[in-house]
PDB file of N, CA and C in Angstrom:
ATOM      1  N   VAL F 580       2.422   8.671  -6.001  1.00  0.00           N
ATOM      2  CA  VAL F 580       2.205   7.252  -5.779  1.00  0.00           C
ATOM      3  C   VAL F 580       3.499   6.598  -5.305  1.00  0.00           C
ATOM      4  N   GLY F 581       4.630   7.102  -5.782  1.00  0.00           N
ATOM      5  CA  GLY F 581       5.913   6.518  -5.404  1.00  0.00           C
ATOM      6  C   GLY F 581       6.185   6.611  -3.919  1.00  0.00           C
ATOM      7  N   TYR F 582       5.911   7.772  -3.335  1.00  0.00           N
ATOM      8  CA  TYR F 582       6.137   7.932  -1.906  1.00  0.00           C
ATOM      9  C   TYR F 582       5.167   7.073  -1.094  1.00  0.00           C
ATOM     10  N   CYS F 583       3.943   6.935  -1.564  1.00  0.00           N
ATOM     11  CA  CYS F 583       2.968   6.072  -0.881  1.00  0.00           C
ATOM     12  C   CYS F 583       3.448   4.626  -0.883  1.00  0.00           C
ATOM     13  N   ALA F 584       3.945   4.161  -2.022  1.00  0.00           N
ATOM     14  CA  ALA F 584       4.461   2.793  -2.104  1.00  0.00           C
ATOM     15  C   ALA F 584       5.653   2.617  -1.171  1.00  0.00           C
ATOM     16  N   HIS F 585       6.502   3.634  -1.083  1.00  0.00           N
ATOM     17  CA  HIS F 585       7.656   3.559  -0.194  1.00  0.00           C
ATOM     18  C   HIS F 585       7.218   3.477   1.267  1.00  0.00           C
ATOM     19  N   ILE F 586       6.234   4.281   1.653  1.00  0.00           N
ATOM     20  CA  ILE F 586       5.713   4.236   3.025  1.00  0.00           C
ATOM     21  C   ILE F 586       5.120   2.865   3.324  1.00  0.00           C
ATOM     22  N   VAL F 587       4.375   2.299   2.376  1.00  0.00           N
ATOM     23  CA  VAL F 587       3.784   0.970   2.571  1.00  0.00           C
ATOM     24  C   VAL F 587       4.887  -0.061   2.788  1.00  0.00           C
ATOM     25  N   LEU F 588       5.958   0.012   2.003  1.00  0.00           N
ATOM     26  CA  LEU F 588       7.087  -0.908   2.178  1.00  0.00           C
ATOM     27  C   LEU F 588       7.730  -0.752   3.550  1.00  0.00           C
ATOM     28  N   ILE F 589       7.955   0.482   3.971  1.00  0.00           N
ATOM     29  CA  ILE F 589       8.579   0.735   5.272  1.00  0.00           C
ATOM     30  C   ILE F 589       7.706   0.193   6.397  1.00  0.00           C
ATOM     31  N   ILE F 590       6.409   0.484   6.358  1.00  0.00           N
ATOM     32  CA  ILE F 590       5.503   0.005   7.405  1.00  0.00           C
ATOM     33  C   ILE F 590       5.477  -1.516   7.437  1.00  0.00           C
ATOM     34  N   SER F 591       5.426  -2.158   6.262  1.00  0.00           N
ATOM     35  CA  SER F 591       5.380  -3.626   6.244  1.00  0.00           C
ATOM     36  C   SER F 591       6.652  -4.221   6.836  1.00  0.00           C
ATOM     37  N   HIS F 592       7.794  -3.560   6.646  1.00  0.00           N
ATOM     38  CA  HIS F 592       9.037  -4.046   7.249  1.00  0.00           C
ATOM     39  C   HIS F 592       9.040  -3.819   8.759  1.00  0.00           C
ATOM     40  N   ILE F 593       8.538  -2.674   9.207  1.00  0.00           N
ATOM     41  CA  ILE F 593       8.510  -2.370  10.641  1.00  0.00           C
ATOM     42  C   ILE F 593       7.650  -3.377  11.390  1.00  0.00           C
ATOM     43  N   ILE F 594       6.469  -3.674  10.852  1.00  0.00           N
ATOM     44  CA  ILE F 594       5.567  -4.595  11.555  1.00  0.00           C
ATOM     45  C   ILE F 594       5.786  -6.041  11.126  1.00  0.00           C
ATOM     46  N   GLN F 595       6.763  -6.276  10.264  1.00  0.00           N
ATOM     47  CA  GLN F 595       7.142  -7.610   9.789  1.00  0.00           C
ATOM     48  C   GLN F 595       5.955  -8.360   9.200  1.00  0.00           C
ATOM     49  N   LEU F 596       5.293  -7.711   8.259  1.00  0.00           N
ATOM     50  CA  LEU F 596       4.137  -8.288   7.582  1.00  0.00           C
ATOM     51  C   LEU F 596       4.445  -8.412   6.096  1.00  0.00           C
ATOM     52  N   PRO F 597       4.518  -9.640   5.567  1.00  0.00           N
ATOM     53  CA  PRO F 597       4.722  -9.778   4.120  1.00  0.00           C
ATOM     54  C   PRO F 597       3.498  -9.273   3.367  1.00  0.00           C
ATOM     55  N   LEU F 598       3.732  -8.497   2.332  1.00  0.00           N
ATOM     56  CA  LEU F 598       2.627  -7.934   1.562  1.00  0.00           C
ATOM     57  C   LEU F 598       2.028  -8.977   0.629  1.00  0.00           C
ATOM     58  N   ARG F 599       0.723  -8.961   0.501  1.00  0.00           N
ATOM     59  CA  ARG F 599       0.019  -9.873  -0.400  1.00  0.00           C
ATOM     60  C   ARG F 599       0.429  -9.629  -1.848  1.00  0.00           C
ATOM     61  N   PHE F 600       0.659  -8.376  -2.181  1.00  0.00           N
ATOM     62  CA  PHE F 600       1.094  -8.001  -3.524  1.00  0.00           C
ATOM     63  C   PHE F 600       2.458  -7.317  -3.394  1.00  0.00           C
ATOM     64  N   PRO F 601       3.551  -8.059  -3.620  1.00  0.00           N
ATOM     65  CA  PRO F 601       4.902  -7.516  -3.404  1.00  0.00           C
ATOM     66  C   PRO F 601       5.177  -6.284  -4.259  1.00  0.00           C
ATOM     67  N   ILE F 602       5.974  -5.384  -3.686  1.00  0.00           N
ATOM     68  CA  ILE F 602       6.333  -4.137  -4.352  1.00  0.00           C
ATOM     69  C   ILE F 602       7.838  -4.141  -4.599  1.00  0.00           C
ATOM     70  N   GLU F 603       8.246  -3.796  -5.814  1.00  0.00           N
ATOM     71  CA  GLU F 603       9.648  -3.561  -6.150  1.00  0.00           C
ATOM     72  C   GLU F 603       9.841  -2.062  -6.228  1.00  0.00           C
ATOM     73  N   TYR F 604      10.721  -1.542  -5.398  1.00  0.00           N
ATOM     74  CA  TYR F 604      10.910  -0.097  -5.307  1.00  0.00           C
ATOM     75  C   TYR F 604      12.353   0.246  -5.658  1.00  0.00           C
ATOM     76  N   TYR F 605      12.534   0.988  -6.729  1.00  0.00           N
ATOM     77  CA  TYR F 605      13.852   1.455  -7.153  1.00  0.00           C
ATOM     78  C   TYR F 605      13.831   2.971  -7.287  1.00  0.00           C
ATOM     79  N   GLY F 606      13.359   3.655  -6.267  1.00  0.00           N
ATOM     80  CA  GLY F 606      13.194   5.100  -6.342  1.00  0.00           C
ATOM     81  C   GLY F 606      11.794   5.432  -6.829  1.00  0.00           C
ATOM     82  N   THR F 607      11.436   6.690  -6.739  1.00  0.00           N
ATOM     83  CA  THR F 607      10.058   7.071  -7.045  1.00  0.00           C
ATOM     84  C   THR F 607       9.715   6.986  -8.517  1.00  0.00           C
ATOM     85  N   SER F 608      10.723   6.853  -9.382  1.00  0.00           N
ATOM     86  CA  SER F 608      10.403   6.813 -10.807  1.00  0.00           C
ATOM     87  C   SER F 608      10.250   5.395 -11.352  1.00  0.00           C
ATOM     88  N   LEU F 609      10.657   4.376 -10.607  1.00  0.00           N
ATOM     89  CA  LEU F 609      10.536   3.003 -11.084  1.00  0.00           C
ATOM     90  C   LEU F 609      10.033   2.115  -9.954  1.00  0.00           C
ATOM     91  N   ILE F 610       8.729   1.894  -9.934  1.00  0.00           N
ATOM     92  CA  ILE F 610       8.092   1.083  -8.910  1.00  0.00           C
ATOM     93  C   ILE F 610       7.145   0.128  -9.601  1.00  0.00           C
ATOM     94  N   LYS F 611       7.202  -1.124  -9.187  1.00  0.00           N
ATOM     95  CA  LYS F 611       6.271  -2.106  -9.745  1.00  0.00           C
ATOM     96  C   LYS F 611       5.656  -2.894  -8.605  1.00  0.00           C
ATOM     97  N   ILE F 612       4.428  -3.319  -8.813  1.00  0.00           N
ATOM     98  CA  ILE F 612       3.722  -4.154  -7.855  1.00  0.00           C
ATOM     99  C   ILE F 612       3.302  -5.416  -8.593  1.00  0.00           C
ATOM    100  N   TYR F 613       3.262  -6.535  -7.888  1.00  0.00           N
ATOM    101  CA  TYR F 613       3.052  -7.824  -8.541  1.00  0.00           C
ATOM    102  C   TYR F 613       1.794  -8.510  -8.035  1.00  0.00           C
ATOM    103  N   ASP F 614       1.065  -9.103  -8.957  1.00  0.00           N
ATOM    104  CA  ASP F 614      -0.068  -9.973  -8.647  1.00  0.00           C
ATOM    105  C   ASP F 614       0.289 -11.332  -9.224  1.00  0.00           C
ATOM    106  N   ASN F 615       0.736 -12.235  -8.376  1.00  0.00           N
ATOM    107  CA  ASN F 615       1.236 -13.531  -8.828  1.00  0.00           C
ATOM    108  C   ASN F 615       0.141 -14.450  -9.340  1.00  0.00           C
ATOM    109  N   ASN F 616      -1.112 -14.058  -9.208  1.00  0.00           N
ATOM    110  CA  ASN F 616      -2.221 -14.871  -9.706  1.00  0.00           C
ATOM    111  C   ASN F 616      -2.460 -14.671 -11.199  1.00  0.00           C
ATOM    112  N   LEU F 617      -1.846 -13.661 -11.786  1.00  0.00           N
ATOM    113  CA  LEU F 617      -2.068 -13.353 -13.200  1.00  0.00           C
ATOM    114  C   LEU F 617      -0.841 -13.718 -14.027  1.00  0.00           C
ATOM    115  N   GLN F 618      -1.061 -14.037 -15.285  1.00  0.00           N
ATOM    116  CA  GLN F 618       0.049 -14.390 -16.166  1.00  0.00           C
ATOM    117  C   GLN F 618       0.960 -13.184 -16.402  1.00  0.00           C
ATOM    118  N   SER F 619       0.381 -12.049 -16.744  1.00  0.00           N
ATOM    119  CA  SER F 619       1.136 -10.802 -16.842  1.00  0.00           C
ATOM    120  C   SER F 619       0.999 -10.125 -15.488  1.00  0.00           C
ATOM    121  N   ASN F 620       2.010 -10.300 -14.628  1.00  0.00           N
ATOM    122  CA  ASN F 620       1.785  -9.987 -13.222  1.00  0.00           C
ATOM    123  C   ASN F 620       2.487  -8.747 -12.693  1.00  0.00           C
ATOM    124  N   ASP F 621       3.215  -7.985 -13.494  1.00  0.00           N
ATOM    125  CA  ASP F 621       3.836  -6.779 -12.956  1.00  0.00           C
ATOM    126  C   ASP F 621       3.130  -5.536 -13.498  1.00  0.00           C
ATOM    127  N   PHE F 622       2.857  -4.624 -12.567  1.00  0.00           N
ATOM    128  CA  PHE F 622       2.091  -3.425 -12.898  1.00  0.00           C
ATOM    129  C   PHE F 622       2.855  -2.203 -12.401  1.00  0.00           C
ATOM    130  N   PRO F 623       3.085  -1.221 -13.263  1.00  0.00           N
ATOM    131  CA  PRO F 623       3.849  -0.045 -12.850  1.00  0.00           C
ATOM    132  C   PRO F 623       3.024   0.857 -11.934  1.00  0.00           C
ATOM    133  N   LEU F 624       3.703   1.430 -10.956  1.00  0.00           N
ATOM    134  CA  LEU F 624       3.056   2.416 -10.095  1.00  0.00           C
ATOM    135  C   LEU F 624       3.486   3.820 -10.514  1.00  0.00           C
ATOM    136  N   TYR F 625       3.595   4.013 -11.791  1.00  0.00           N
ATOM    137  CA  TYR F 625       3.884   5.319 -12.369  1.00  0.00           C
ATOM    138  C   TYR F 625       3.131   5.394 -13.686  1.00  0.00           C
ATOM    139  N   PRO F 626       2.610   6.551 -14.034  1.00  0.00           N
ATOM    140  CA  PRO F 626       1.864   6.672 -15.297  1.00  0.00           C
ATOM    141  C   PRO F 626       2.768   6.340 -16.483  1.00  0.00           C
ATOM    142  N   SER F 627       2.297   5.479 -17.346  1.00  0.00           N
ATOM    143  CA  SER F 627       3.071   5.093 -18.529  1.00  0.00           C
ATOM    144  C   SER F 627       2.125   5.029 -19.721  1.00  0.00           C
ATOM    145  N   TYR F 628       2.559   4.363 -20.748  1.00  0.00           N
ATOM    146  CA  TYR F 628       1.737   4.264 -21.959  1.00  0.00           C
ATOM    147  C   TYR F 628       0.456   3.468 -21.731  1.00  0.00           C
ATOM    148  N   ASP F 629       0.428   2.608 -20.724  1.00  0.00           N
ATOM    149  CA  ASP F 629      -0.745   1.768 -20.469  1.00  0.00           C
ATOM    150  C   ASP F 629      -1.417   2.208 -19.172  1.00  0.00           C
ATOM    151  N   ILE F 630      -2.408   3.074 -19.282  1.00  0.00           N
ATOM    152  CA  ILE F 630      -3.077   3.620 -18.101  1.00  0.00           C
ATOM    153  C   ILE F 630      -3.822   2.544 -17.324  1.00  0.00           C
ATOM    154  N   ASN F 631      -4.300   1.496 -17.989  1.00  0.00           N
ATOM    155  CA  ASN F 631      -5.009   0.419 -17.296  1.00  0.00           C
ATOM    156  C   ASN F 631      -4.083  -0.340 -16.353  1.00  0.00           C
ATOM    157  N   SER F 632      -2.846  -0.568 -16.770  1.00  0.00           N
ATOM    158  CA  SER F 632      -1.878  -1.238 -15.899  1.00  0.00           C
ATOM    159  C   SER F 632      -1.578  -0.381 -14.679  1.00  0.00           C
ATOM    160  N   PHE F 633      -1.431   0.928 -14.886  1.00  0.00           N
ATOM    161  CA  PHE F 633      -1.194   1.839 -13.768  1.00  0.00           C
ATOM    162  C   PHE F 633      -2.371   1.822 -12.796  1.00  0.00           C
ATOM    163  N   GLN F 634      -3.596   1.878 -13.310  1.00  0.00           N
ATOM    164  CA  GLN F 634      -4.774   1.875 -12.443  1.00  0.00           C
ATOM    165  C   GLN F 634      -4.878   0.568 -11.665  1.00  0.00           C
ATOM    166  N   TYR F 635      -4.553  -0.561 -12.298  1.00  0.00           N
ATOM    167  CA  TYR F 635      -4.596  -1.840 -11.582  1.00  0.00           C
ATOM    168  C   TYR F 635      -3.479  -1.896 -10.535  1.00  0.00           C
ATOM    169  N   GLY F 636      -2.312  -1.343 -10.857  1.00  0.00           N
ATOM    170  CA  GLY F 636      -1.235  -1.270  -9.873  1.00  0.00           C
ATOM    171  C   GLY F 636      -1.633  -0.438  -8.667  1.00  0.00           C
ATOM    172  N   LEU F 637      -2.321   0.674  -8.897  1.00  0.00           N
ATOM    173  CA  LEU F 637      -2.813   1.507  -7.801  1.00  0.00           C
ATOM    174  C   LEU F 637      -3.854   0.750  -6.980  1.00  0.00           C
ATOM    175  N   PHE F 638      -4.714  -0.019  -7.642  1.00  0.00           N
ATOM    176  CA  PHE F 638      -5.687  -0.857  -6.947  1.00  0.00           C
ATOM    177  C   PHE F 638      -4.972  -1.858  -6.034  1.00  0.00           C
ATOM    178  N   LEU F 639      -3.900  -2.486  -6.530  1.00  0.00           N
ATOM    179  CA  LEU F 639      -3.152  -3.452  -5.720  1.00  0.00           C
ATOM    180  C   LEU F 639      -2.460  -2.767  -4.546  1.00  0.00           C
ATOM    181  N   LEU F 640      -1.943  -1.551  -4.757  1.00  0.00           N
ATOM    182  CA  LEU F 640      -1.340  -0.796  -3.661  1.00  0.00           C
ATOM    183  C   LEU F 640      -2.380  -0.532  -2.579  1.00  0.00           C
ATOM    184  N   ASN F 641      -3.582  -0.145  -2.976  1.00  0.00           N
ATOM    185  CA  ASN F 641      -4.654   0.093  -2.004  1.00  0.00           C
ATOM    186  C   ASN F 641      -5.038  -1.190  -1.279  1.00  0.00           C
ATOM    187  N   ARG F 642      -4.978  -2.321  -1.953  1.00  0.00           N
ATOM    188  CA  ARG F 642      -5.234  -3.610  -1.296  1.00  0.00           C
ATOM    189  C   ARG F 642      -4.166  -3.901  -0.242  1.00  0.00           C
ATOM    190  N   ASN F 643      -2.904  -3.576  -0.543  1.00  0.00           N
ATOM    191  CA  ASN F 643      -1.836  -3.747   0.444  1.00  0.00           C
ATOM    192  C   ASN F 643      -2.062  -2.847   1.653  1.00  0.00           C
ATOM    193  N   ILE F 644      -2.483  -1.614   1.417  1.00  0.00           N
ATOM    194  CA  ILE F 644      -2.771  -0.699   2.522  1.00  0.00           C
ATOM    195  C   ILE F 644      -3.908  -1.267   3.366  1.00  0.00           C
ATOM    196  N   GLY F 645      -4.936  -1.796   2.714  1.00  0.00           N
ATOM    197  CA  GLY F 645      -6.037  -2.426   3.441  1.00  0.00           C
ATOM    198  C   GLY F 645      -5.574  -3.617   4.254  1.00  0.00           C
ATOM    199  N   GLN F 646      -4.654  -4.401   3.719  1.00  0.00           N
ATOM    200  CA  GLN F 646      -4.109  -5.550   4.442  1.00  0.00           C
ATOM    201  C   GLN F 646      -3.396  -5.090   5.713  1.00  0.00           C
ATOM    202  N   ILE F 647      -2.589  -4.042   5.604  1.00  0.00           N
ATOM    203  CA  ILE F 647      -1.873  -3.526   6.770  1.00  0.00           C
ATOM    204  C   ILE F 647      -2.854  -2.943   7.780  1.00  0.00           C
ATOM    205  N   MET F 648      -3.861  -2.208   7.304  1.00  0.00           N
ATOM    206  CA  MET F 648      -4.855  -1.634   8.213  1.00  0.00           C
ATOM    207  C   MET F 648      -5.592  -2.736   8.966  1.00  0.00           C
ATOM    208  N   HIS F 649      -5.952  -3.792   8.285  1.00  0.00           N
ATOM    209  CA  HIS F 649      -6.642  -4.912   8.929  1.00  0.00           C
ATOM    210  C   HIS F 649      -5.723  -5.575   9.957  1.00  0.00           C
ATOM    211  N   HIS F 650      -4.471  -5.777   9.596  1.00  0.00           N
ATOM    212  CA  HIS F 650      -3.507  -6.398  10.502  1.00  0.00           C
ATOM    213  C   HIS F 650      -3.319  -5.556  11.768  1.00  0.00           C
ATOM    214  N   CYS F 651      -3.291  -4.234  11.605  1.00  0.00           N
ATOM    215  CA  CYS F 651      -3.071  -3.321  12.729  1.00  0.00           C
ATOM    216  C   CYS F 651      -4.372  -2.930  13.428  1.00  0.00           C
ATOM    217  N   ARG F 652      -5.485  -3.464  12.963  1.00  0.00           N
ATOM    218  CA  ARG F 652      -6.816  -3.170  13.514  1.00  0.00           C
ATOM    219  C   ARG F 652      -7.126  -1.674  13.467  1.00  0.00           C
ATOM    220  N   VAL F 653      -6.883  -1.092  12.309  1.00  0.00           N
ATOM    221  CA  VAL F 653      -7.180   0.320  12.060  1.00  0.00           C
ATOM    222  C   VAL F 653      -8.273   0.367  11.009  1.00  0.00           C
ATOM    223  N   GLY F 654      -9.206   1.277  11.165  1.00  0.00           N
ATOM    224  CA  GLY F 654     -10.313   1.365  10.212  1.00  0.00           C
ATOM    225  C   GLY F 654     -11.416   0.403  10.609  1.00  0.00           C
ATOM    226  N   GLY F 655     -12.361   0.257   9.732  1.00  0.00           N
ATOM    227  CA  GLY F 655     -13.493  -0.615  10.027  1.00  0.00           C
ATOM    228  C   GLY F 655     -14.161  -1.090   8.768  1.00  0.00           C
ATOM    229  N   ARG F 656     -15.381  -1.578   8.943  1.00  0.00           N
ATOM    230  CA  ARG F 656     -16.123  -2.118   7.801  1.00  0.00           C
ATOM    231  C   ARG F 656     -16.426  -1.064   6.751  1.00  0.00           C
ATOM    232  N   HIS F 657     -16.546   0.171   7.168  1.00  0.00           N
ATOM    233  CA  HIS F 657     -16.978   1.219   6.247  1.00  0.00           C
ATOM    234  C   HIS F 657     -15.803   2.016   5.671  1.00  0.00           C
ATOM    235  N   THR F 658     -14.593   1.513   5.827  1.00  0.00           N
ATOM    236  CA  THR F 658     -13.423   2.193   5.275  1.00  0.00           C
ATOM    237  C   THR F 658     -13.429   2.079   3.755  1.00  0.00           C
ATOM    238  N   ASP F 659     -13.228   3.203   3.088  1.00  0.00           N
ATOM    239  CA  ASP F 659     -13.148   3.225   1.624  1.00  0.00           C
ATOM    240  C   ASP F 659     -11.682   3.050   1.237  1.00  0.00           C
ATOM    241  N   TYR F 660     -11.327   1.872   0.761  1.00  0.00           N
ATOM    242  CA  TYR F 660      -9.933   1.552   0.478  1.00  0.00           C
ATOM    243  C   TYR F 660      -9.413   2.202  -0.798  1.00  0.00           C
ATOM    244  N   ARG F 661     -10.243   2.961  -1.496  1.00  0.00           N
ATOM    245  CA  ARG F 661      -9.779   3.695  -2.674  1.00  0.00           C
ATOM    246  C   ARG F 661      -9.092   4.998  -2.297  1.00  0.00           C
ATOM    247  N   LYS F 662      -9.236   5.425  -1.061  1.00  0.00           N
ATOM    248  CA  LYS F 662      -8.667   6.698  -0.599  1.00  0.00           C
ATOM    249  C   LYS F 662      -7.257   6.455  -0.047  1.00  0.00           C
ATOM    250  N   THR F 663      -6.300   6.410  -0.938  1.00  0.00           N
ATOM    251  CA  THR F 663      -4.932   6.020  -0.607  1.00  0.00           C
ATOM    252  C   THR F 663      -4.325   6.899   0.482  1.00  0.00           C
ATOM    253  N   LEU F 664      -4.268   8.198   0.258  1.00  0.00           N
ATOM    254  CA  LEU F 664      -3.615   9.096   1.211  1.00  0.00           C
ATOM    255  C   LEU F 664      -4.352   9.158   2.537  1.00  0.00           C
ATOM    256  N   GLU F 665      -5.666   9.192   2.484  1.00  0.00           N
ATOM    257  CA  GLU F 665      -6.467   9.242   3.711  1.00  0.00           C
ATOM    258  C   GLU F 665      -6.238   7.990   4.560  1.00  0.00           C
ATOM    259  N   ASN F 666      -6.175   6.832   3.924  1.00  0.00           N
ATOM    260  CA  ASN F 666      -5.964   5.584   4.657  1.00  0.00           C
ATOM    261  C   ASN F 666      -4.556   5.500   5.234  1.00  0.00           C
ATOM    262  N   LEU F 667      -3.552   5.955   4.493  1.00  0.00           N
ATOM    263  CA  LEU F 667      -2.190   5.972   5.034  1.00  0.00           C
ATOM    264  C   LEU F 667      -2.094   6.915   6.230  1.00  0.00           C
ATOM    265  N   LYS F 668      -2.741   8.065   6.136  1.00  0.00           N
ATOM    266  CA  LYS F 668      -2.749   9.023   7.248  1.00  0.00           C
ATOM    267  C   LYS F 668      -3.403   8.401   8.473  1.00  0.00           C
ATOM    268  N   GLU F 669      -4.556   7.769   8.287  1.00  0.00           N
ATOM    269  CA  GLU F 669      -5.250   7.140   9.410  1.00  0.00           C
ATOM    270  C   GLU F 669      -4.406   6.022  10.013  1.00  0.00           C
ATOM    271  N   LEU F 670      -3.775   5.230   9.180  1.00  0.00           N
ATOM    272  CA  LEU F 670      -2.929   4.140   9.664  1.00  0.00           C
ATOM    273  C   LEU F 670      -1.780   4.672  10.505  1.00  0.00           C
ATOM    274  N   MET F 671      -1.098   5.690  10.009  1.00  0.00           N
ATOM    275  CA  MET F 671       0.041   6.230  10.757  1.00  0.00           C
ATOM    276  C   MET F 671      -0.404   6.904  12.048  1.00  0.00           C
ATOM    277  N   GLU F 672      -1.525   7.621  12.012  1.00  0.00           N
ATOM    278  CA  GLU F 672      -2.010   8.281  13.225  1.00  0.00           C
ATOM    279  C   GLU F 672      -2.463   7.265  14.261  1.00  0.00           C
ATOM    280  N   GLN F 673      -3.304   6.334  13.862  1.00  0.00           N
ATOM    281  CA  GLN F 673      -3.900   5.403  14.811  1.00  0.00           C
ATOM    282  C   GLN F 673      -2.895   4.386  15.340  1.00  0.00           C
ATOM    283  N   TYR F 674      -2.084   3.828  14.463  1.00  0.00           N
ATOM    284  CA  TYR F 674      -1.212   2.738  14.886  1.00  0.00           C
ATOM    285  C   TYR F 674       0.100   3.229  15.467  1.00  0.00           C
ATOM    286  N   PHE F 675       0.710   4.204  14.839  1.00  0.00           N
ATOM    287  CA  PHE F 675       2.047   4.603  15.262  1.00  0.00           C
ATOM    288  C   PHE F 675       2.049   5.774  16.232  1.00  0.00           C
ATOM    289  N   ILE F 676       1.200   6.769  16.031  1.00  0.00           N
ATOM    290  CA  ILE F 676       1.235   7.953  16.885  1.00  0.00           C
ATOM    291  C   ILE F 676       0.400   7.745  18.141  1.00  0.00           C
ATOM    292  N   ASN F 677      -0.872   7.395  17.984  1.00  0.00           N
ATOM    293  CA  ASN F 677      -1.752   7.255  19.144  1.00  0.00           C
ATOM    294  C   ASN F 677      -1.374   6.076  20.022  1.00  0.00           C
ATOM    295  N   SER F 678      -0.864   4.989  19.448  1.00  0.00           N
ATOM    296  CA  SER F 678      -0.499   3.837  20.269  1.00  0.00           C
ATOM    297  C   SER F 678       0.720   4.143  21.130  1.00  0.00           C
ATOM    298  N   ASN F 679       1.583   5.079  20.706  1.00  0.00           N
ATOM    299  CA  ASN F 679       2.745   5.456  21.505  1.00  0.00           C
ATOM    300  C   ASN F 679       2.383   6.421  22.622  1.00  0.00           C
ATOM    301  N   ASN F 680       1.246   7.098  22.528  1.00  0.00           N
ATOM    302  CA  ASN F 680       0.827   8.043  23.558  1.00  0.00           C
ATOM    303  C   ASN F 680       0.088   7.369  24.697  1.00  0.00           C
ATOM    304  N   ASN F 681      -0.373   6.150  24.493  1.00  0.00           N
ATOM    305  CA  ASN F 681      -1.102   5.431  25.539  1.00  0.00           C
ATOM    306  C   ASN F 681      -0.120   4.684  26.426  1.00  0.00           C
ATOM    307  N   PRO F 682      -0.198   4.910  27.758  1.00  0.00           N
ATOM    308  CA  PRO F 682       0.734   4.215  28.673  1.00  0.00           C
ATOM    309  C   PRO F 682       0.386   2.756  28.829  1.00  0.00           C
TER     310      PRO F 682
END
């Protein structure tokens, strides 16, 4: 999950898109994602004593990936945003690799 969060951060910086749910990245062992709409708003992106917080953090990471995919016009209505790695792969292939091959 740490590397996925790092890739999401890098892509958001490259395309200059602020993430809806900000990510704090201090290496792969300490990553947090924030939902500013909630009173307790920081969720770890690493398994800890509270598995529910981790699962909600993963949900927010997938929402950020969906935001980037929508911004880059990758995917469609039937995209399953729970598939973290598959969606990152599709985003990188469609937006960064295939768009550079088209003259």
